[in-house]
mmCIF file of N, CA and C in Angstrom:
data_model
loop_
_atom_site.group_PDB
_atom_site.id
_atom_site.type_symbol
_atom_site.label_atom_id
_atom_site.label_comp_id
_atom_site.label_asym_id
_atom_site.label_seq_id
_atom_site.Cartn_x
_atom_site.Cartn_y
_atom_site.Cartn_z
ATOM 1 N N UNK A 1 168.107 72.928 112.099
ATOM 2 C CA UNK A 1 167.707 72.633 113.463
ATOM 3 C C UNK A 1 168.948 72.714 114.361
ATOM 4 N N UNK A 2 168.862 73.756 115.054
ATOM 5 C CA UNK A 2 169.879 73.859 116.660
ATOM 6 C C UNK A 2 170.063 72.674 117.624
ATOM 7 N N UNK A 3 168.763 71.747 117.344
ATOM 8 C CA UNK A 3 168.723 70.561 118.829
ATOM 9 C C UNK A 3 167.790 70.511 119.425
ATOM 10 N N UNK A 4 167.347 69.403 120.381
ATOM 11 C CA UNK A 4 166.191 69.519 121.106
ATOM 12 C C UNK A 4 166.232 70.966 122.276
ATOM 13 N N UNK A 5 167.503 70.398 123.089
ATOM 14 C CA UNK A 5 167.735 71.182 123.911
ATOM 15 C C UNK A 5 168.321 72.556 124.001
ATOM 16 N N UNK A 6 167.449 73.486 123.960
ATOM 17 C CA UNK A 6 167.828 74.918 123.828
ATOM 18 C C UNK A 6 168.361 75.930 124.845
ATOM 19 N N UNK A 7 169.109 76.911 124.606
ATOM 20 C CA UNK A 7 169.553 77.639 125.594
ATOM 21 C C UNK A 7 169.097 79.083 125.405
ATOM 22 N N UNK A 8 168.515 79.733 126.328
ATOM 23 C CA UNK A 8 168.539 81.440 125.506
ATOM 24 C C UNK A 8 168.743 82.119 126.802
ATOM 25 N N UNK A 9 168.718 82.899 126.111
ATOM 26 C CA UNK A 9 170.001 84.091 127.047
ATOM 27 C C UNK A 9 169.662 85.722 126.226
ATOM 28 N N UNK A 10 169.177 86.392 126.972
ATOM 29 C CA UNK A 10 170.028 88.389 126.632
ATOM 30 C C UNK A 10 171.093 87.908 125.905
ATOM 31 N N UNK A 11 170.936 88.719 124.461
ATOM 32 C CA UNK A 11 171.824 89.087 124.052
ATOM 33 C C UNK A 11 173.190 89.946 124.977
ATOM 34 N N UNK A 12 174.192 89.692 124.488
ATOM 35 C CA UNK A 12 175.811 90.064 125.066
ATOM 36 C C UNK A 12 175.592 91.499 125.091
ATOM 37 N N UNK A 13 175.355 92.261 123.899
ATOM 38 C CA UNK A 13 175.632 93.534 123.835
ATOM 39 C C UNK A 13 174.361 94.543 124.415
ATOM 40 N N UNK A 14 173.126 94.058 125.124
ATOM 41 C CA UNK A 14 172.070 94.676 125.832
ATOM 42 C C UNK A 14 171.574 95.455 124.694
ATOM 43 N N UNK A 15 171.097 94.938 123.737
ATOM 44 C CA UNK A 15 170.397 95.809 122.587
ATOM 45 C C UNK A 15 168.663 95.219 122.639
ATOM 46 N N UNK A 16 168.191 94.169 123.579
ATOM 47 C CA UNK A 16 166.606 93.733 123.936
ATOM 48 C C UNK A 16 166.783 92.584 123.431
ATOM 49 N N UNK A 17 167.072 91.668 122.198
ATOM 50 C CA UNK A 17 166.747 90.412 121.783
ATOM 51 C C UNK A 17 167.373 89.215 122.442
ATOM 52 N N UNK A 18 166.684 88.276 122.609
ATOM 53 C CA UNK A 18 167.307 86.616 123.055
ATOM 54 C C UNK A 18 168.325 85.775 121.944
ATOM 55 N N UNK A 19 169.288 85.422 122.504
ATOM 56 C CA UNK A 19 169.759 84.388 121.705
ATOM 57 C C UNK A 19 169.462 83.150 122.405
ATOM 58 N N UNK A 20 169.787 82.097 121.270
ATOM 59 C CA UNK A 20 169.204 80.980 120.661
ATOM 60 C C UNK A 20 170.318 79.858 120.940
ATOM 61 N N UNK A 21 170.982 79.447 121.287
ATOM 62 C CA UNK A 21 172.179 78.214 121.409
ATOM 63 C C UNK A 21 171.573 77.053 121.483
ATOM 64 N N UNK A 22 172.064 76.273 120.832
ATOM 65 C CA UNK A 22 172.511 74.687 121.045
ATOM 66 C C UNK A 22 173.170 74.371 122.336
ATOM 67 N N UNK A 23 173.361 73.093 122.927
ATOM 68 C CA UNK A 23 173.843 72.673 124.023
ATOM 69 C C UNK A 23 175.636 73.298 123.532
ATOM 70 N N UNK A 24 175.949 72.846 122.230
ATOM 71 C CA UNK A 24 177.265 73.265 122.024
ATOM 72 C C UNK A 24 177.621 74.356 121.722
ATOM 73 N N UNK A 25 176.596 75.444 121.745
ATOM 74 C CA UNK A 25 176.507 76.813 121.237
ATOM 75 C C UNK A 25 176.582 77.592 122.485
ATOM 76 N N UNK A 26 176.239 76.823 123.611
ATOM 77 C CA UNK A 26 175.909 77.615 125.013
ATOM 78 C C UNK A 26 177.462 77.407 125.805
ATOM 79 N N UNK A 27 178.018 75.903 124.944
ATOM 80 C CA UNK A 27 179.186 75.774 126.150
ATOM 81 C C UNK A 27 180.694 76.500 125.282
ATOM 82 N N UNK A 28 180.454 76.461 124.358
ATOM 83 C CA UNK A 28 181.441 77.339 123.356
ATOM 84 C C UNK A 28 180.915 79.158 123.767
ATOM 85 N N UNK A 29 179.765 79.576 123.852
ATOM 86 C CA UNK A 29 179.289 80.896 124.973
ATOM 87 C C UNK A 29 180.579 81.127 126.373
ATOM 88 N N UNK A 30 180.302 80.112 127.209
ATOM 89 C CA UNK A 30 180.958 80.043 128.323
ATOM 90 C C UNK A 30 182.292 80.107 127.694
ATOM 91 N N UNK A 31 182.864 79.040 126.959
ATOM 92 C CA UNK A 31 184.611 78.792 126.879
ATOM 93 C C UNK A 31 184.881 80.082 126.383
ATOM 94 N N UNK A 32 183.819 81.049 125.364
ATOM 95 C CA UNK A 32 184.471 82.417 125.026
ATOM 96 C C UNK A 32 184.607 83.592 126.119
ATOM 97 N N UNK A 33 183.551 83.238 127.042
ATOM 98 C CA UNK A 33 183.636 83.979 127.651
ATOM 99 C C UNK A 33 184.893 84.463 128.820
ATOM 100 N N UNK A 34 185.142 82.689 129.159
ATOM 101 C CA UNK A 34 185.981 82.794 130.473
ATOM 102 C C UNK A 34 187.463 83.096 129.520
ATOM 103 N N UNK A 35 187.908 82.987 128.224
ATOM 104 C CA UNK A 35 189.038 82.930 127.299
ATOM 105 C C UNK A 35 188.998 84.777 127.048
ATOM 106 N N UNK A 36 187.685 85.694 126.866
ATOM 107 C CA UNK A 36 187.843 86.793 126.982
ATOM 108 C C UNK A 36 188.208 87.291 128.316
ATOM 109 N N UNK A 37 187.658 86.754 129.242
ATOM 110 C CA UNK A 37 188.102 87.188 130.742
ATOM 111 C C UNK A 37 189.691 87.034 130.559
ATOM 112 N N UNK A 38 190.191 86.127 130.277
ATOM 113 C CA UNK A 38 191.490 85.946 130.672
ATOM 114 C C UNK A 38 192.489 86.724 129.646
ATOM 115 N N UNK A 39 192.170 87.135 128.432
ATOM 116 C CA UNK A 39 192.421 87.791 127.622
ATOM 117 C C UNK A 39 192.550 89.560 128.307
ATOM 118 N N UNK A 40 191.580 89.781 129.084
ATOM 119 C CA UNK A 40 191.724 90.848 129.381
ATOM 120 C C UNK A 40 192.618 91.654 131.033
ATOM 121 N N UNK A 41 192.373 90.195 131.320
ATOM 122 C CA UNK A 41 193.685 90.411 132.451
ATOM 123 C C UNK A 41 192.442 89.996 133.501
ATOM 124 N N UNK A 42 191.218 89.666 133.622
ATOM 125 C CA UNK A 42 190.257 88.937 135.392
ATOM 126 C C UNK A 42 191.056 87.982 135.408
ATOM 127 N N UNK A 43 190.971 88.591 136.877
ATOM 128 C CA UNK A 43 190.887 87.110 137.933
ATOM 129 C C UNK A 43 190.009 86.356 137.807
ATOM 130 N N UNK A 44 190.287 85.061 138.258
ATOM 131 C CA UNK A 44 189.506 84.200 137.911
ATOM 132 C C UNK A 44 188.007 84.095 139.133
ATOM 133 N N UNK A 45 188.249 85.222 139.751
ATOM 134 C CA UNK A 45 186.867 85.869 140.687
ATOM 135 C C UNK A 45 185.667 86.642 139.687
ATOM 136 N N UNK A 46 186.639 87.654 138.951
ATOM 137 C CA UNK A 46 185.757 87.881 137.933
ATOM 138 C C UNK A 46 185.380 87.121 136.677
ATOM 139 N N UNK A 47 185.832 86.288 136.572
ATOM 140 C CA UNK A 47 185.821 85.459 135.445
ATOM 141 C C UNK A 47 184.480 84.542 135.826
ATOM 142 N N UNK A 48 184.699 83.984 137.051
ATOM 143 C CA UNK A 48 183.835 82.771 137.301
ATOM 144 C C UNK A 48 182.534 83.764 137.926
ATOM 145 N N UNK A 49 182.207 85.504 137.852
ATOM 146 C CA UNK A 49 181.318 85.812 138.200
ATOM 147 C C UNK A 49 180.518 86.380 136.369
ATOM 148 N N UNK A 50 181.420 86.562 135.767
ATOM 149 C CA UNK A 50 181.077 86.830 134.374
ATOM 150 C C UNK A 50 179.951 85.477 133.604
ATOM 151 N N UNK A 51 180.665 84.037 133.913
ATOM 152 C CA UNK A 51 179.902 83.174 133.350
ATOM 153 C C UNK A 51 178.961 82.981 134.473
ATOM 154 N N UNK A 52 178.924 83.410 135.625
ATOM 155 C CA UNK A 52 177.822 82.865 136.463
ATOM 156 C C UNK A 52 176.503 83.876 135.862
ATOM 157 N N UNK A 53 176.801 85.149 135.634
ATOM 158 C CA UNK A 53 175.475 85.830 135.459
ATOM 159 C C UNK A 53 175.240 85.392 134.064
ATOM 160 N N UNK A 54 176.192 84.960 132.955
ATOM 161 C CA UNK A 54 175.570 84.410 131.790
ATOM 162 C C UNK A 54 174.972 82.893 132.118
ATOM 163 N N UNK A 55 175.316 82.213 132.907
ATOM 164 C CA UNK A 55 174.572 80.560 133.236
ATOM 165 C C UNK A 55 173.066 81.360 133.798
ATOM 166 N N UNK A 56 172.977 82.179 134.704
ATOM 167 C CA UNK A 56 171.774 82.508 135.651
ATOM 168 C C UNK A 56 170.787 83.256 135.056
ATOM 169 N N UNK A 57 171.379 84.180 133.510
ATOM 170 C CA UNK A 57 170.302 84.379 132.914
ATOM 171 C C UNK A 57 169.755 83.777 131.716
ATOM 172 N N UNK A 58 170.278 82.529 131.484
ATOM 173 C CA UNK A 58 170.339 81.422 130.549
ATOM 174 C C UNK A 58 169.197 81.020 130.784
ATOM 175 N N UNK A 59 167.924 80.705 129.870
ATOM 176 C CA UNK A 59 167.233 79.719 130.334
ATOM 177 C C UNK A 59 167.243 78.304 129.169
ATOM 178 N N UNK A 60 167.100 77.024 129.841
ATOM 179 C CA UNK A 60 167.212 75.896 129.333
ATOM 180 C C UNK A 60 165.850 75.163 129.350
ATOM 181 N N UNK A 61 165.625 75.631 127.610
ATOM 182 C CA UNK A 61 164.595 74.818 127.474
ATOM 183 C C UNK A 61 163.970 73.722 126.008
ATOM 184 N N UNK A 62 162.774 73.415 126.160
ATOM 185 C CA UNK A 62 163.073 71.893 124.942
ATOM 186 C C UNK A 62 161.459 72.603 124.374
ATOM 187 N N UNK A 63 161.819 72.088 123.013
ATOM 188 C CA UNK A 63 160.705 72.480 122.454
ATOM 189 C C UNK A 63 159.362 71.729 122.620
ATOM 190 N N UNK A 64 158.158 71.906 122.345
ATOM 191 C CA UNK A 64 157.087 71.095 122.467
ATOM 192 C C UNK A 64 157.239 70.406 121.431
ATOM 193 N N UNK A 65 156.065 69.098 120.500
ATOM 194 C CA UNK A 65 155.613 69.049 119.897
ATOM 195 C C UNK A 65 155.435 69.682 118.617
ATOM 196 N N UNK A 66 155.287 70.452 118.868
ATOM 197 C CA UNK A 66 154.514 71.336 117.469
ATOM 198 C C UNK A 66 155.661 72.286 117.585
ATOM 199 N N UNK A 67 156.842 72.423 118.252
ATOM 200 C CA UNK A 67 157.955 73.373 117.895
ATOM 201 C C UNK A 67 158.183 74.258 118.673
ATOM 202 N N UNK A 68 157.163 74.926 119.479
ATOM 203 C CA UNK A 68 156.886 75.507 120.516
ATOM 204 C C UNK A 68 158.038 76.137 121.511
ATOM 205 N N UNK A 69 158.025 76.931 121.695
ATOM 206 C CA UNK A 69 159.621 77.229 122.920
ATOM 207 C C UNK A 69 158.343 77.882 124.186
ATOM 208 N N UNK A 70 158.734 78.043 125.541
ATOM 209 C CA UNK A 70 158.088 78.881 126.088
ATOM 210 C C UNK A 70 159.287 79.353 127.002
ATOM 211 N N UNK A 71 158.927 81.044 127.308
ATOM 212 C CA UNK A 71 160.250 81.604 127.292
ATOM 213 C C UNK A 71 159.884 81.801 129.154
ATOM 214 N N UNK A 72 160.735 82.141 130.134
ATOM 215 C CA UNK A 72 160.374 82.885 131.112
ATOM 216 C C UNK A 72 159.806 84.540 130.998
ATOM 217 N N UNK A 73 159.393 84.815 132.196
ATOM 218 C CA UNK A 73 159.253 86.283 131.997
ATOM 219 C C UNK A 73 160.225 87.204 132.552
ATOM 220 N N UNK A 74 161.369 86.782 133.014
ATOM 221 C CA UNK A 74 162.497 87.487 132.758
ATOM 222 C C UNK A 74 162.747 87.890 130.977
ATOM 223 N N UNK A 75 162.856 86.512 130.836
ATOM 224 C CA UNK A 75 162.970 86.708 129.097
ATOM 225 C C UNK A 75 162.074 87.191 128.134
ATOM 226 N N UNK A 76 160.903 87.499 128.367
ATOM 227 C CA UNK A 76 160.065 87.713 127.650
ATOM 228 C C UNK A 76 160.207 89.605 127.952
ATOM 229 N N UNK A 77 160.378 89.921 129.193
ATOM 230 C CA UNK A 77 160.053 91.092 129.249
ATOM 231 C C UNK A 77 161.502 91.957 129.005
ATOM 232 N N UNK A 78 162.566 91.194 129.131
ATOM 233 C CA UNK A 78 163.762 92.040 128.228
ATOM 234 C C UNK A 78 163.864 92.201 126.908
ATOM 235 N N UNK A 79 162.961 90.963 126.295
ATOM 236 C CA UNK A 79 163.199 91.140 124.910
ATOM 237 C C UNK A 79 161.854 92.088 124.249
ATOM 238 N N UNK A 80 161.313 92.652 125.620
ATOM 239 C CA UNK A 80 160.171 93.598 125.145
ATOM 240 C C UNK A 80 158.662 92.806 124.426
ATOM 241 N N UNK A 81 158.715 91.540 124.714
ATOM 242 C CA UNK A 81 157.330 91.118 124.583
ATOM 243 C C UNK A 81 156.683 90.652 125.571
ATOM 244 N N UNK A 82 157.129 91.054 126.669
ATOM 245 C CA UNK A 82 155.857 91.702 127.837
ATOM 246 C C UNK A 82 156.456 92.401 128.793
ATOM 247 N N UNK A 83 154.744 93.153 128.953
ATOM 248 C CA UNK A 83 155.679 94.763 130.013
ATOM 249 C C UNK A 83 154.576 94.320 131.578
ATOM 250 N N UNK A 84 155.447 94.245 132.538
ATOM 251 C CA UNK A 84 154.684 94.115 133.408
ATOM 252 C C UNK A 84 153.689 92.995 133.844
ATOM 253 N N UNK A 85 154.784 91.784 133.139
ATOM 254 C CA UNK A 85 154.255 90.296 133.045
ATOM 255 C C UNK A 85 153.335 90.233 132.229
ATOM 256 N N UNK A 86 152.573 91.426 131.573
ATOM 257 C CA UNK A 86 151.693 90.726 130.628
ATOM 258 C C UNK A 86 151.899 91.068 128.993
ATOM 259 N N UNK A 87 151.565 90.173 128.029
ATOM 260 C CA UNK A 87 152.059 90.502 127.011
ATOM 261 C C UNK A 87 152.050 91.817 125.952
ATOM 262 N N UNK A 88 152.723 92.323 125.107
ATOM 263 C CA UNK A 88 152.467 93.439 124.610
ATOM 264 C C UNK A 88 151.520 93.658 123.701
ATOM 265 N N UNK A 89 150.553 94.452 123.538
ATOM 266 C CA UNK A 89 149.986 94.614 122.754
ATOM 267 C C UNK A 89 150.244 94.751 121.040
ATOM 268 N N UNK A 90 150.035 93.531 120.518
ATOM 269 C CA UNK A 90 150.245 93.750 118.805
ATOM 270 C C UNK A 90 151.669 93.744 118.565
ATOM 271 N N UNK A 91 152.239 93.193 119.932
ATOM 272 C CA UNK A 91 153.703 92.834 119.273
ATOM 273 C C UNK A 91 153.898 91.415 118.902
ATOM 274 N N UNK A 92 154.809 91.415 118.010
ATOM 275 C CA UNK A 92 154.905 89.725 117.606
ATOM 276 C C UNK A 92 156.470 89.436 117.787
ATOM 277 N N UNK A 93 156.998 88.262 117.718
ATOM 278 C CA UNK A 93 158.134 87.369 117.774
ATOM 279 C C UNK A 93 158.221 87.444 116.855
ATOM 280 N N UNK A 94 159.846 87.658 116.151
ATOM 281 C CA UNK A 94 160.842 87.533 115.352
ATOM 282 C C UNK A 94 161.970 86.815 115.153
ATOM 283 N N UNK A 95 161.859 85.575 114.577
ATOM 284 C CA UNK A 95 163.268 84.936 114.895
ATOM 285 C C UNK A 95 163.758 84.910 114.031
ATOM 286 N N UNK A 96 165.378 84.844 113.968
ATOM 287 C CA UNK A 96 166.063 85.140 112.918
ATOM 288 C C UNK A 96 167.561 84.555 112.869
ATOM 289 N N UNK A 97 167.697 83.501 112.054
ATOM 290 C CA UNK A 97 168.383 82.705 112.211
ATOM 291 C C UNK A 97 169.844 82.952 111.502
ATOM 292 N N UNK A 98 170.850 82.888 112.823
ATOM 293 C CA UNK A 98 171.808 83.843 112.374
ATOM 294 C C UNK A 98 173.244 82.679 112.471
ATOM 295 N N UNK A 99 173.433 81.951 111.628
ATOM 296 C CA UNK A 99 174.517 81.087 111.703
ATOM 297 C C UNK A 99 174.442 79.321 112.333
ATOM 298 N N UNK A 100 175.043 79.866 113.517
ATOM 299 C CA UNK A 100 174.637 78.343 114.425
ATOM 300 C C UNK A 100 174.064 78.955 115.650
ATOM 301 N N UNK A 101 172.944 79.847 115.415
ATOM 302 C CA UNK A 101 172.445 80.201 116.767
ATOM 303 C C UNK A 101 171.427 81.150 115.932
ATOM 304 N N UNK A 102 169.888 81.394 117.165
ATOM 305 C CA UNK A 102 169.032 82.210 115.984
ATOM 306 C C UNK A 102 168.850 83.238 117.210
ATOM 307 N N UNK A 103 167.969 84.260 116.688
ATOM 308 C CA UNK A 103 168.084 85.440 118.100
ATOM 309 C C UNK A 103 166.107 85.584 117.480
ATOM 310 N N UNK A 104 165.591 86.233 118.998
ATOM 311 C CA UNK A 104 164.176 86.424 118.707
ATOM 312 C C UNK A 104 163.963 87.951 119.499
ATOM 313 N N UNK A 105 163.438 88.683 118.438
ATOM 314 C CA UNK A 105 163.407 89.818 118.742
ATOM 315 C C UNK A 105 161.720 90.136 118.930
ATOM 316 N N UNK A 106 161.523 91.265 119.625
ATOM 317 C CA UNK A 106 159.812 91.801 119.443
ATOM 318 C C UNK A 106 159.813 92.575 117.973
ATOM 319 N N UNK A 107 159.159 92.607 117.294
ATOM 320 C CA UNK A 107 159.002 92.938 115.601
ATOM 321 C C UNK A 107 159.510 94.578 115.954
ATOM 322 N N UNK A 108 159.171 95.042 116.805
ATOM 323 C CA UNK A 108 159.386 96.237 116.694
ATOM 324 C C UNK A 108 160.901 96.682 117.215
ATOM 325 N N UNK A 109 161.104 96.612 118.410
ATOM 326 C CA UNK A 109 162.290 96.758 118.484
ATOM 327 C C UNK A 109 163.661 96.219 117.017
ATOM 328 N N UNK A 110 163.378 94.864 116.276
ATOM 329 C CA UNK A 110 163.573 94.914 115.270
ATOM 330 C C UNK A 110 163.783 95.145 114.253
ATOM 331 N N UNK A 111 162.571 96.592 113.862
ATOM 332 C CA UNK A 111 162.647 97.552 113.089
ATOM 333 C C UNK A 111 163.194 98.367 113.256
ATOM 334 N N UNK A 112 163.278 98.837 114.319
ATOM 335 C CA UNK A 112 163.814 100.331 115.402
ATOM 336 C C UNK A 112 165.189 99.799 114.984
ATOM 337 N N UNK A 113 165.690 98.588 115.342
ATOM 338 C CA UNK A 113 167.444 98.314 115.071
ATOM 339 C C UNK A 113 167.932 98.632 114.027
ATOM 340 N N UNK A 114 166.822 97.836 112.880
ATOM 341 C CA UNK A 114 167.303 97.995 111.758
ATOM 342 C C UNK A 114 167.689 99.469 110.829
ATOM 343 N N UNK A 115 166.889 100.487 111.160
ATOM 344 C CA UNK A 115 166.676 102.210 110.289
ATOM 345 C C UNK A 115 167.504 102.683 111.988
ATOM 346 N N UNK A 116 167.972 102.102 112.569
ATOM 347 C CA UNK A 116 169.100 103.097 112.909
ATOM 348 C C UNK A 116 170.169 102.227 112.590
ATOM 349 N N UNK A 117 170.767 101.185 112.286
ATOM 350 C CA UNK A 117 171.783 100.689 111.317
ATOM 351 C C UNK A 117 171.459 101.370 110.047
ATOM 352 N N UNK A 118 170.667 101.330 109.174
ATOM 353 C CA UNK A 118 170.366 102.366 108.315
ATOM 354 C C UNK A 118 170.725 103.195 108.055
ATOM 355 N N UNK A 119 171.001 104.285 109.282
ATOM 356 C CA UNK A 119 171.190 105.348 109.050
ATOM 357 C C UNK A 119 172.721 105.509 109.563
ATOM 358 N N UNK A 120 172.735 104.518 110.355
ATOM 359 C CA UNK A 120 174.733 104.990 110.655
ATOM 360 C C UNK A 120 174.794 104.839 109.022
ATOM 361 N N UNK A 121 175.155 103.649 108.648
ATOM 362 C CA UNK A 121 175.196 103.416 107.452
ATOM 363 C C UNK A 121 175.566 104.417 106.337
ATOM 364 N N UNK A 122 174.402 105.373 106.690
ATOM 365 C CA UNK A 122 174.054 106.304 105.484
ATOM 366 C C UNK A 122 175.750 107.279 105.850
ATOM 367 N N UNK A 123 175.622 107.701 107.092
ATOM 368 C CA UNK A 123 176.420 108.736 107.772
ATOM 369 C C UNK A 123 177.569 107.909 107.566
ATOM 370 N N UNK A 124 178.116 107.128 107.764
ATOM 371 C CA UNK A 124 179.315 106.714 107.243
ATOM 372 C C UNK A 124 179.540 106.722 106.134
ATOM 373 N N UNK A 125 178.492 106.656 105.021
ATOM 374 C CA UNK A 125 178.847 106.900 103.564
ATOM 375 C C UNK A 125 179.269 108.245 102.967
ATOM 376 N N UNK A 126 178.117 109.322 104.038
ATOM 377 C CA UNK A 126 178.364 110.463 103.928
ATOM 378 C C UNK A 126 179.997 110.464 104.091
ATOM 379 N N UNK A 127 180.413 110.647 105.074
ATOM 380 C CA UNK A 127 181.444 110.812 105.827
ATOM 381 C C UNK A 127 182.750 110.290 104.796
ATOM 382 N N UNK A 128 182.625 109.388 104.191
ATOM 383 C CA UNK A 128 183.388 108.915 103.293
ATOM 384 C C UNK A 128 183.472 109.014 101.754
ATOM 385 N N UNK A 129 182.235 109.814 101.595
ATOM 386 C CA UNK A 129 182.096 110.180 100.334
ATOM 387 C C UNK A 129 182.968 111.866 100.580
ATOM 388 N N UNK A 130 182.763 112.613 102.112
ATOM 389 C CA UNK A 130 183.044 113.640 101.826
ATOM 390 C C UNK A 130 184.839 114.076 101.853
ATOM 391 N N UNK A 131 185.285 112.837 102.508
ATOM 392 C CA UNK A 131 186.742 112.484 102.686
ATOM 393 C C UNK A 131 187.072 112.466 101.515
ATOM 394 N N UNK A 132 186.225 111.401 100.742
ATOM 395 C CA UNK A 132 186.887 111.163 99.171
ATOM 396 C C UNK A 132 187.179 112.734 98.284
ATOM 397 N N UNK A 133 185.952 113.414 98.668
ATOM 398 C CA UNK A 133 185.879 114.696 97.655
ATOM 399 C C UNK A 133 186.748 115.783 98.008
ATOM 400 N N UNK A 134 187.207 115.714 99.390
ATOM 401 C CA UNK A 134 188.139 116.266 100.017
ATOM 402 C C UNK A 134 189.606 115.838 99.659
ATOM 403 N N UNK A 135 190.168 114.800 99.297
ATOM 404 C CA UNK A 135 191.220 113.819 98.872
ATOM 405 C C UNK A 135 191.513 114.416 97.350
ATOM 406 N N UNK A 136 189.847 114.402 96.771
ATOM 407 C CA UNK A 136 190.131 115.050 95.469
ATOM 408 C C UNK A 136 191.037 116.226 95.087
ATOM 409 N N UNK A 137 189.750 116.806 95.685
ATOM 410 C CA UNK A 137 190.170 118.792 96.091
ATOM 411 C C UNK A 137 191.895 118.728 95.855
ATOM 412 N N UNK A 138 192.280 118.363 97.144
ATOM 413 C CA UNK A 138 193.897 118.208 97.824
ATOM 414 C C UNK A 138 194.447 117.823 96.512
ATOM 415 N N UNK A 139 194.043 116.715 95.849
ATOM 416 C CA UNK A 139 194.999 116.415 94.464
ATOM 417 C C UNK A 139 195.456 117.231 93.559
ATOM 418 N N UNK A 140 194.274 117.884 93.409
ATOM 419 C CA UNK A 140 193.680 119.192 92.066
ATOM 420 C C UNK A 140 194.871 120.372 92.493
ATOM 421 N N UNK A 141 194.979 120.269 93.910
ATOM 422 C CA UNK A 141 196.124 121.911 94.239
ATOM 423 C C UNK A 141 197.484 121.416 93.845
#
């Protein structure tokens, strides 16, 4: 369990899914954020506009009863489970609990992530299997 009080937010890297924070998961969010700002040389104009659009697309909310989250429709429709305020057809919620924070994806986009990680995957093996056989070759002369 993360806590009563939940935070979710767009994922960082704009790939469709929500993350999931704790109250201490959301403010350790911010301290990384404004510590990467400063890491990279912002002013503290850009810095304090970096965590403002992560606070503004944050939403803060508490579960029901029965466990329940209810998301906005900002959030619902970035993470692709509804188009045009209304929900998607035969798509379902995915949550997936990833450390100290869980992320909720639409099942499909999900899949779609996963078989193209898949396939870099594959292509990097390629790629390194053909280096290796190439490394060989070079030895053999």
């Amino acid at each position: 369990c993360i806590g009563e009080q939940l935070y979710i937010s767009p994922d960082n890297n704009y790939r469709g899914f929500l993350v999931v924070r704790s109250e201490e998961g959301y403010q350790k969010q911010i301290a990384f954020l404004e510590a990467e700002g400063a890491k990279n040389g912002d002013n503290s104009e850009e810095i304090g506009n970096c965590v403002r659009d992560f606070t503004m697309q944050t939403a803060q909310v508490t579960a029901d009863k029965n466990g329940r989250l209810t998301l906005t429709g900002e959030l619902k429709g970035y993470s692709g489970l509804e188009e045009n305020g209304k929900p998607v057809k035969n798509e379902r919620a995915v949550i997936v609990g990833i450390g100290d924070h869980a992320e909720i994806w639409a099942e499909s986009r999900l899949r779609a992530y996963e078989e193209q990680r898949r396939k870099e995957g594959l292509l990097k093996r390629k790629r390194a299997d053909a280096a290796h056989a190439a490394k060989l070759i070079a030895d053999e002369d």
